[in-house]
Short mmCIF file of C-alpha atoms in Angstrom, two decimals:
data_model
loop_
_atom_site.label_atom_id
_atom_site.label_comp_id
_atom_site.label_asym_id
_atom_site.label_seq_id
_atom_site.Cartn_x
_atom_site.Cartn_y
_atom_site.Cartn_z
CA MET A 576 105.50 223.75 28.39
CA LEU A 577 101.97 225.24 26.46
CA THR A 578 100.88 221.67 25.61
CA ALA A 579 101.22 220.52 29.25
CA CYS A 580 99.50 223.50 30.62
CA ALA A 581 96.51 222.61 28.27
CA LEU A 582 96.40 218.95 28.83
CA ALA A 583 96.83 219.74 32.69
CA THR A 584 93.77 222.27 32.42
CA LEU A 585 91.79 219.77 30.46
CA ASP A 586 92.42 216.78 33.18
CA PHE A 587 91.30 219.11 36.02
CA CYS A 588 87.86 220.59 34.31
CA ALA A 589 87.01 217.09 33.15
CA VAL A 590 87.05 215.41 36.72
CA LEU A 591 85.59 218.86 37.99
CA SER A 592 82.87 218.48 35.36
CA THR A 593 81.38 215.34 37.27
CA ALA A 594 80.07 217.97 39.83
CA ALA A 595 77.52 218.87 37.03
CA VAL A 596 75.44 215.52 37.95
CA PHE A 597 76.61 215.43 41.45
CA PRO A 598 76.46 219.21 42.71
CA ASP A 599 76.80 218.11 46.34
CA GLN A 600 80.22 216.74 45.65
CA LEU A 601 81.80 219.77 44.42
CA GLY A 602 84.26 220.36 47.23
CA HIS A 603 85.45 216.77 46.98
CA LEU A 604 85.78 216.79 43.40
CA ALA A 605 87.85 219.73 43.34
CA ALA A 606 90.18 218.07 45.70
CA THR A 607 90.34 214.95 43.49
CA ALA A 608 90.69 216.91 40.22
CA THR A 609 93.75 218.68 41.57
CA LEU A 610 95.29 215.60 42.98
CA VAL A 611 94.61 213.66 39.71
CA THR A 612 96.10 216.74 37.68
CA VAL A 613 99.32 216.19 39.75
CA LEU A 614 99.64 212.74 39.68
CA LEU A 615 99.08 212.60 36.04
CA ALA A 616 102.30 215.29 35.70
CA LEU A 617 104.32 213.02 37.58
CA ALA A 618 103.22 209.85 35.73
CA GLY A 619 104.37 211.93 32.78
CA LEU A 620 100.89 212.38 31.27
CA ASP A 621 101.39 216.23 30.99
CA ARG A 622 103.97 215.91 27.96
CA SER A 623 103.13 215.82 24.17
CA ARG A 624 104.32 212.49 23.29
CA LEU A 625 104.72 211.71 19.78
CA ALA A 626 102.50 208.66 19.53
CA LEU A 627 99.09 209.92 20.96
CA SER A 628 96.54 207.55 21.75
CA THR A 629 93.76 207.62 24.38
CA LEU A 630 93.48 204.04 24.45
CA ASP A 631 97.30 203.60 25.52
CA ASP A 632 96.61 205.73 28.44
CA VAL A 633 93.78 204.12 29.59
CA PRO A 634 95.65 202.04 32.51
CA VAL A 635 97.39 205.42 33.76
CA LEU A 636 94.33 207.75 33.47
CA SER A 637 92.13 205.15 35.04
CA GLY A 638 94.48 204.25 37.86
CA ARG A 639 95.78 207.78 38.88
CA LEU A 640 91.90 208.67 39.05
CA LEU A 641 90.74 205.80 41.19
CA LEU A 642 93.95 206.27 43.50
CA ALA A 643 93.09 210.28 43.94
CA VAL A 644 89.31 209.23 44.65
CA GLY A 645 90.48 206.58 47.07
CA PHE A 646 92.89 208.85 49.00
CA VAL A 647 90.32 211.68 49.12
CA GLY A 648 87.78 209.19 50.28
CA ALA A 649 89.87 208.03 53.00
CA ALA A 650 90.73 211.64 54.03
CA VAL A 651 87.44 212.72 54.13
CA ASN A 652 86.23 209.42 56.31
CA VAL A 653 89.18 210.13 58.77
CA LEU A 654 89.39 213.93 58.83
CA GLY A 655 85.76 215.16 58.68
CA GLU A 656 82.37 214.44 60.29
CA PRO A 657 81.68 210.75 60.10
CA ALA A 658 79.48 210.21 56.86
CA ASP A 659 78.34 208.27 54.04
CA VAL A 660 81.12 208.44 51.46
CA ARG A 661 79.21 206.36 49.09
CA PRO A 662 78.26 209.22 47.13
CA TYR A 663 81.36 210.85 46.76
CA LEU A 664 82.82 207.57 45.55
CA VAL A 665 80.22 207.14 42.84
CA ALA A 666 80.71 210.62 41.59
CA GLY A 667 84.58 210.06 41.71
CA VAL A 668 84.30 206.79 39.32
CA ALA A 669 81.90 208.39 37.25
CA ALA A 670 84.71 211.25 36.34
CA LEU A 671 86.45 208.25 34.34
CA VAL A 672 84.13 209.12 31.39
CA PRO A 673 84.92 212.68 31.09
CA LEU A 674 88.24 212.69 31.80
CA HIS A 675 89.09 210.15 28.88
CA ALA A 676 87.04 212.12 26.34
CA ALA A 677 88.86 215.22 27.37
CA ARG A 678 92.17 213.35 26.51
CA ALA A 679 90.52 212.25 23.13
CA LEU A 680 89.74 215.50 22.44
CA GLY A 681 92.99 217.04 23.52
CA TYR A 682 94.81 214.47 21.30
CA ALA A 683 92.68 215.08 18.45
CA VAL A 684 92.98 218.78 18.57
CA LEU A 685 96.99 218.14 18.53
CA ARG A 686 97.15 215.69 15.84
CA ARG A 687 95.08 218.07 13.63
CA LEU A 688 97.67 221.08 14.53
CA ARG A 689 100.91 218.89 13.99
CA SER A 690 99.51 217.83 10.66
CA SER A 691 98.72 221.20 9.50
CA GLY A 692 102.45 222.08 10.38
CA ILE A 693 101.59 224.90 12.73
CA THR A 694 103.13 222.88 15.71
CA SER A 695 105.72 220.68 13.94
CA ARG A 696 109.31 220.92 15.35
CA HIS A 697 112.29 220.76 13.30
CA THR A 698 114.05 217.61 13.97
CA VAL A 699 117.66 216.12 13.00
CA VAL A 700 118.41 212.46 12.94
CA LEU A 701 121.58 210.99 14.21
CA GLY A 702 122.99 208.25 12.37
CA GLY A 703 122.92 207.28 8.58
CA GLY A 704 122.23 203.55 8.28
CA GLU A 705 119.13 201.72 7.46
CA VAL A 706 117.33 202.76 11.00
CA ALA A 707 117.93 206.05 10.66
CA GLU A 708 116.46 205.97 6.96
CA GLU A 709 113.71 204.10 8.06
CA VAL A 710 112.99 206.70 11.23
CA ALA A 711 113.29 209.82 8.75
CA ALA A 712 110.69 207.86 6.21
CA MET A 713 108.30 207.26 9.12
CA ILE A 714 108.34 210.96 10.01
CA ARG A 715 107.56 212.30 7.04
CA SER A 716 104.67 209.84 6.00
CA HIS A 717 103.30 210.71 9.32
CA PRO A 718 102.73 214.50 9.79
CA ALA A 719 100.75 213.58 13.18
CA TYR A 720 104.31 213.03 14.79
CA GLY A 721 104.49 216.50 14.82
CA LEU A 722 108.39 216.48 13.34
CA ARG A 723 110.15 217.77 10.61
CA VAL A 724 113.58 216.33 9.42
CA ILE A 725 116.01 219.27 8.30
CA GLY A 726 118.95 216.94 8.21
CA HIS A 727 121.65 214.14 9.86
CA LEU A 728 124.34 213.96 11.58
CA GLU A 729 127.09 211.07 11.09
CA ASP A 730 130.67 210.24 11.71
CA GLY A 731 130.43 207.13 9.24
CA PRO A 732 130.52 207.45 5.36
CA GLU A 733 127.45 209.02 3.67
CA LEU A 734 125.65 206.13 2.80
CA PHE A 735 122.46 207.83 1.45
CA ARG A 736 122.32 210.61 -0.77
CA GLU A 737 119.14 212.61 -1.63
CA THR A 738 117.02 210.38 0.62
CA SER A 739 114.48 211.20 3.21
CA LEU A 740 117.55 211.75 5.87
CA GLY A 741 118.11 215.08 4.23
CA PRO A 742 121.52 216.91 3.98
CA ARG A 743 124.14 215.98 6.05
CA LEU A 744 124.92 218.53 8.78
CA GLY A 745 127.97 217.00 9.98
CA GLY A 746 129.24 214.45 12.69
CA THR A 747 129.05 213.83 16.34
CA GLY A 748 131.69 216.57 17.22
CA ASP A 749 129.16 218.85 15.31
CA ILE A 750 126.17 218.49 17.46
CA ALA A 751 126.76 221.47 19.95
CA SER A 752 127.37 223.63 17.30
CA VAL A 753 124.17 222.84 15.13
CA LEU A 754 122.08 222.89 18.13
CA ARG A 755 123.42 226.54 19.10
CA THR A 756 122.94 227.65 15.14
CA THR A 757 120.16 226.26 14.05
CA ASP A 758 116.27 226.16 15.50
CA VAL A 759 116.43 222.21 16.18
CA GLN A 760 113.98 221.18 18.52
CA VAL A 761 114.01 217.17 18.68
CA ILE A 762 117.18 214.65 18.17
CA VAL A 763 116.13 211.08 17.08
CA VAL A 764 119.07 208.80 17.59
CA ALA A 765 119.05 206.06 15.23
CA PHE A 766 122.43 204.04 15.89
CA GLY A 767 124.95 204.16 13.11
CA ALA A 768 128.72 204.57 12.89
CA THR A 769 128.56 206.80 15.88
CA PRO A 770 129.88 205.16 19.20
CA ASP A 771 127.26 205.38 22.09
CA ARG A 772 129.81 207.19 24.48
CA ALA A 773 130.57 209.74 21.86
CA VAL A 774 126.93 211.18 22.16
CA VAL A 775 126.76 211.19 26.02
CA ASP A 776 128.65 214.60 26.51
CA SER A 777 126.40 216.29 23.93
CA PHE A 778 123.05 215.34 25.42
CA ARG A 779 124.36 216.59 28.75
CA SER A 780 125.61 219.91 27.56
CA ARG A 781 123.02 222.76 28.20
CA GLU A 782 122.39 223.03 24.55
CA GLY A 783 121.31 219.06 24.81
CA GLN A 784 119.15 219.76 27.93
CA GLN A 785 117.05 222.13 25.91
CA ARG A 786 116.12 219.86 23.53
CA ASP A 787 113.73 216.50 23.52
CA VAL A 788 115.96 213.63 22.77
CA PHE A 789 114.51 210.28 21.19
CA ILE A 790 116.77 207.06 21.23
CA VAL A 791 115.96 204.09 18.91
CA PRO A 792 117.21 201.27 21.40
CA ARG A 793 119.32 198.49 19.94
CA LEU A 794 117.69 195.00 19.26
CA PHE A 795 114.50 197.16 19.19
CA GLU A 796 112.93 194.20 16.89
CA VAL A 797 112.75 191.89 19.85
CA LEU A 798 111.98 194.23 22.59
CA GLY A 799 108.52 194.15 24.52
CA ALA A 800 106.64 197.54 25.27
CA ARG A 801 107.75 197.85 28.72
CA GLY A 802 110.17 200.37 29.77
CA ILE A 803 109.35 201.96 26.39
CA THR A 804 108.26 205.55 26.54
CA ASP A 805 107.08 206.42 23.04
CA HIS A 806 107.14 204.84 19.42
CA MET A 807 106.84 205.61 15.74
CA GLY A 808 104.92 202.76 14.34
CA PRO A 809 106.74 199.52 15.08
CA ILE A 810 109.68 201.54 16.03
CA PRO A 811 110.12 201.86 19.70
CA LEU A 812 111.89 204.76 21.02
CA VAL A 813 113.01 205.90 24.35
CA ARG A 814 112.76 209.43 25.46
CA LEU A 815 115.41 210.83 27.68
CA GLN A 816 114.29 212.35 30.71
CA ARG A 817 115.60 215.99 30.82
CA HIS A 818 114.41 218.56 33.26
CA ARG A 819 113.66 216.15 36.18
CA HIS A 820 114.85 218.69 38.61
CA ARG A 821 112.95 221.59 36.83
CA GLY A 822 108.89 222.39 36.60
CA LEU A 823 106.52 220.52 38.67
CA ARG A 824 109.15 217.91 39.71
CA ALA A 825 111.05 220.37 41.08
CA ALA A 826 108.44 221.93 43.19
CA VAL A 827 107.65 218.42 44.65
CA LYS A 828 111.15 218.20 45.47
CA ARG A 829 111.25 221.52 47.20
CA MET A 830 108.58 220.82 49.22
CA GLU A 831 109.87 217.54 50.46
CA ASP A 832 113.01 219.57 51.21
CA VAL A 833 111.31 222.09 53.25
CA VAL A 834 109.34 219.68 55.09
CA LEU A 835 112.08 217.14 56.01
CA SER A 836 114.58 220.16 57.01
CA ALA A 837 112.41 221.92 59.41
CA LEU A 838 111.03 218.86 60.98
CA GLY A 839 114.55 217.60 61.22
CA ILE A 840 115.75 221.06 62.83
CA VAL A 841 113.19 221.00 65.14
CA VAL A 842 113.06 217.08 66.32
CA LEU A 843 116.82 217.48 66.31
CA SER A 844 117.27 220.64 68.51
CA PRO A 845 118.48 219.15 71.64
CA VAL A 846 121.34 217.04 69.71
CA LEU A 847 122.08 220.10 67.77
CA LEU A 848 122.29 222.29 70.99
CA ALA A 849 124.66 219.41 72.67
CA CYS A 850 126.88 219.34 69.68
CA ALA A 851 127.60 223.32 69.54
CA VAL A 852 128.29 223.28 73.37
CA ALA A 853 130.93 220.42 73.09
CA VAL A 854 132.46 222.17 69.70
CA ARG A 855 132.58 225.45 71.68
CA MET A 856 134.50 223.61 74.44
CA THR A 857 137.48 223.08 71.73
CA GLY A 858 137.44 226.98 70.34
CA PRO A 859 135.88 230.39 69.77
CA GLN A 860 134.15 228.83 66.47
CA VAL A 861 131.03 226.50 66.65
CA LEU A 862 129.76 226.63 62.75
CA PHE A 863 132.44 226.18 60.03
CA LYS A 864 131.22 227.61 56.71
CA GLN A 865 132.85 226.62 53.80
CA GLN A 866 132.35 227.92 49.81
CA ARG A 867 131.02 225.02 47.94
CA ILE A 868 129.98 224.65 44.50
CA GLY A 869 126.54 224.11 44.12
CA ARG A 870 123.80 223.86 41.21
CA ASP A 871 124.93 225.20 37.83
CA GLY A 872 128.27 226.20 39.30
CA ARG A 873 126.84 228.49 41.54
CA PRO A 874 128.91 229.13 45.03
CA PHE A 875 127.07 229.04 48.71
CA ASN A 876 128.55 228.75 51.99
CA MET A 877 127.95 225.52 53.23
CA LEU A 878 127.51 224.98 57.15
CA LYS A 879 129.16 222.09 59.16
CA PHE A 880 129.98 222.06 63.03
CA ARG A 881 133.83 222.69 63.23
CA THR A 882 135.82 219.65 63.44
CA LEU A 883 139.27 220.70 62.44
CA ARG A 884 141.61 223.01 64.16
CA PRO A 885 141.98 226.85 62.67
CA SER A 886 143.81 226.39 59.55
CA SER A 887 144.97 229.18 56.84
CA ALA A 888 142.42 230.25 53.97
CA VAL A 889 144.73 228.14 51.64
CA GLU A 890 144.86 225.12 53.49
CA SER A 891 141.21 225.12 54.36
CA GLU A 892 140.31 225.65 50.32
CA GLN A 893 142.82 223.12 48.83
CA MET A 894 143.50 220.54 51.67
CA TRP A 895 141.19 217.60 51.78
CA SER A 896 140.73 216.39 55.18
CA HIS A 897 140.60 212.53 55.70
CA ALA A 898 139.91 210.34 58.76
CA MET A 899 143.64 210.53 60.18
CA ASP A 900 144.27 214.25 59.61
CA GLN A 901 146.06 215.51 62.70
CA ARG A 902 143.89 218.86 62.49
CA VAL A 903 140.89 216.89 63.77
CA THR A 904 140.04 217.51 66.91
CA LYS A 905 138.57 214.67 69.44
CA VAL A 906 135.27 216.25 69.55
CA GLY A 907 135.53 216.54 65.77
CA ARG A 908 136.24 213.02 65.50
CA PHE A 909 133.44 211.84 67.22
CA LEU A 910 130.94 213.84 65.41
CA ARG A 911 132.51 212.68 61.85
CA SER A 912 132.18 209.17 63.33
CA ALA A 913 128.25 209.78 63.94
CA SER A 914 127.99 212.43 60.88
CA LEU A 915 126.66 214.60 63.72
CA ASP A 916 128.70 217.46 61.90
CA GLU A 917 126.79 217.60 58.77
CA LEU A 918 123.65 218.49 60.60
CA PRO A 919 124.04 222.42 60.18
CA GLN A 920 123.35 221.60 56.70
CA LEU A 921 119.57 221.01 57.48
CA PHE A 922 119.58 225.16 57.21
CA ASN A 923 121.40 225.23 53.74
CA VAL A 924 118.56 223.04 52.76
CA LEU A 925 115.87 225.08 54.19
CA ARG A 926 117.19 228.14 52.45
CA GLY A 927 117.06 226.44 49.43
CA GLN A 928 120.98 226.30 48.87
CA MET A 929 121.05 222.35 48.99
CA THR A 930 118.50 219.44 48.98
CA ILE A 931 118.40 216.57 51.35
CA VAL A 932 119.33 214.13 48.58
CA GLY A 933 121.90 215.02 45.92
CA PRO A 934 125.24 214.83 44.68
CA ARG A 935 127.89 215.91 47.70
CA PRO A 936 129.02 219.46 47.05
CA GLU A 937 132.64 220.26 46.73
CA ARG A 938 135.03 223.18 46.90
CA SER A 939 135.84 225.33 43.56
CA PHE A 940 139.64 224.19 43.79
CA PHE A 941 138.63 220.39 43.68
CA VAL A 942 135.39 221.15 41.16
CA GLU A 943 137.83 222.67 38.53
CA ARG A 944 140.51 220.10 38.78
CA TRP A 945 138.44 216.82 38.67
CA SER A 946 136.08 218.57 35.77
CA LYS A 947 139.48 218.43 33.81
CA GLN A 948 140.44 214.91 35.21
CA ILE A 949 137.49 213.03 35.50
CA PRO A 950 134.99 212.55 32.72
CA HIS A 951 131.54 213.30 33.30
CA TYR A 952 132.31 215.25 36.84
CA GLY A 953 130.99 218.63 35.94
CA TYR A 954 127.57 217.11 34.87
CA ARG A 955 126.74 216.50 38.47
CA HIS A 956 126.00 220.12 38.94
CA ARG A 957 122.98 219.96 36.60
CA ALA A 958 121.00 219.47 39.97
CA PRO A 959 121.06 220.81 43.44
CA MET A 960 123.72 219.48 45.95
CA GLY A 961 122.41 217.38 48.76
CA LEU A 962 123.11 216.32 52.40
CA THR A 963 123.44 212.65 51.69
CA GLY A 964 123.41 210.95 48.06
CA LEU A 965 123.17 207.53 45.88
CA ALA A 966 126.82 207.56 45.54
CA GLN A 967 127.33 208.09 49.47
CA VAL A 968 125.10 205.23 50.19
CA SER A 969 126.79 203.01 47.81
CA GLY A 970 130.11 203.17 49.51
CA PHE A 971 131.67 206.11 47.51
CA ARG A 972 132.21 209.01 50.13
CA GLY A 973 135.33 210.75 52.05
CA GLY A 974 138.64 211.46 50.93
CA ASP A 975 139.17 208.57 48.57
CA GLU A 976 140.72 210.30 45.37
CA SER A 977 140.32 206.78 43.35
CA SER A 978 136.89 206.69 43.63
CA LEU A 979 136.07 209.93 41.98
CA GLY A 980 134.97 208.29 38.74
CA SER A 981 132.49 206.15 40.60
CA ARG A 982 131.34 208.99 42.60
CA ALA A 983 130.53 210.96 39.21
CA ARG A 984 128.88 208.02 37.72
CA PHE A 985 126.47 207.21 40.61
CA ASP A 986 125.66 210.86 41.00
CA ASN A 987 124.84 211.10 36.95
CA TYR A 988 122.50 208.05 37.43
CA TYR A 989 120.68 209.92 40.09
CA ILE A 990 120.00 212.93 38.48
CA GLU A 991 118.91 211.37 35.17
CA ASN A 992 116.72 208.67 37.07
CA TRP A 993 115.35 210.81 39.83
CA SER A 994 111.88 210.07 41.61
CA LEU A 995 110.37 210.63 45.20
CA TRP A 996 110.94 206.92 45.22
CA LEU A 997 114.57 206.83 45.02
CA ASP A 998 115.18 209.74 47.55
CA ILE A 999 113.11 207.50 49.89
CA LYS A 1000 115.41 204.57 49.10
CA VAL A 1001 118.42 206.65 49.43
CA MET A 1002 117.28 208.03 52.75
CA ILE A 1003 116.62 204.66 54.36
CA ARG A 1004 119.92 203.65 53.23
CA THR A 1005 121.27 206.58 54.80
CA PHE A 1006 119.95 205.91 57.98
CA GLY A 1007 120.95 202.29 57.90
CA LYS A 1008 124.58 203.68 57.34
CA LEU A 1009 124.44 205.92 60.33
CA VAL A 1010 123.21 203.29 62.57
CA TYR A 1011 125.31 200.10 61.54
CA THR A 1012 128.66 201.89 60.23
CA ARG A 1013 131.11 204.61 61.02
CA GLY A 1014 131.76 207.64 58.86
CA SER A 1015 135.00 209.14 57.76
#
């Protein structure tokens, strides 16, 4: 976190420093510096990587700066008084020099701190084969990576003794206990005797989520650099994306939720009112509140328009309604077919209890049951629950218990690959399904 703040501060100050040469553009450069800082953070350049190279970052640094300059220039020309924006464009392009220089300086300082051992992080290698041995040797011979190997984990026979892998700390089943009882901060996965699926749960656990995980991809000798996020010399590494729903990205997603939910409530207010009147004609209760399990297992009251006839508390909590449920009223059947019964959840989104796009929330009774029966189901709760989700637009929704495994896989895929563009795609597909299909 400290490294991210330091690099972000350097980026901001570097772009703003151009105002020393172009003082008339101070305001525009301040806006540009702010936008560049956000864009670089979203691109992943705010975190410290193992291989620090300004030359590797030139395309991203230059591209994000020019994008910011173009956006601010267009905004000035459209929203402000008609003016010649050419001096600003020159100043913006000139900011390329201090931006790259600041990154080079920042990386040099980080490498020096790492090499001196001040910021080195304790590391374990998962695997015991030749690739694991090569990784450990690379770490020890290049202190600028900022890693210090303290041991390795392997399920197979201990192939290497008294080598750079260090002591054997246990097998795959011991990962969680090793993370709890040691100050390990980094895990490097070098494939060995351990099956790939055996380590997934460990990396999705609370302990695994708090560590940086780097994976040596199989067939790395013939892989190109595209899609590779880091490397140790000639060994490419894929860094698992932890905390996509925390920090700056979480703030951006929350801003998206607030804007879209508020806009939706205003635009759809006539529809909300008409639905409320129709539901009120079938009984005294308009809104239906039901406790659902949200992010990190926290319960909340989810809002829906009432579509069922009154039922007991046990029936409400432990029965899963379906399309042919006899408890559904005629008005409720129409609301469900058009997914209008879900609209009050816009208020849940506005209050921060839900998000626009994310895994759909379920009742505690089903969460407890399915977490025991379905692999990886419980990991859906690493992120906020959503009004719509990738699983739903992919055809896995409603009361079909046979599809729960697929729903969990889609939800976990969404969590681990979240981006603003993925949210946009899900929302577009949701709109398409509302227009062309009937919901359950």
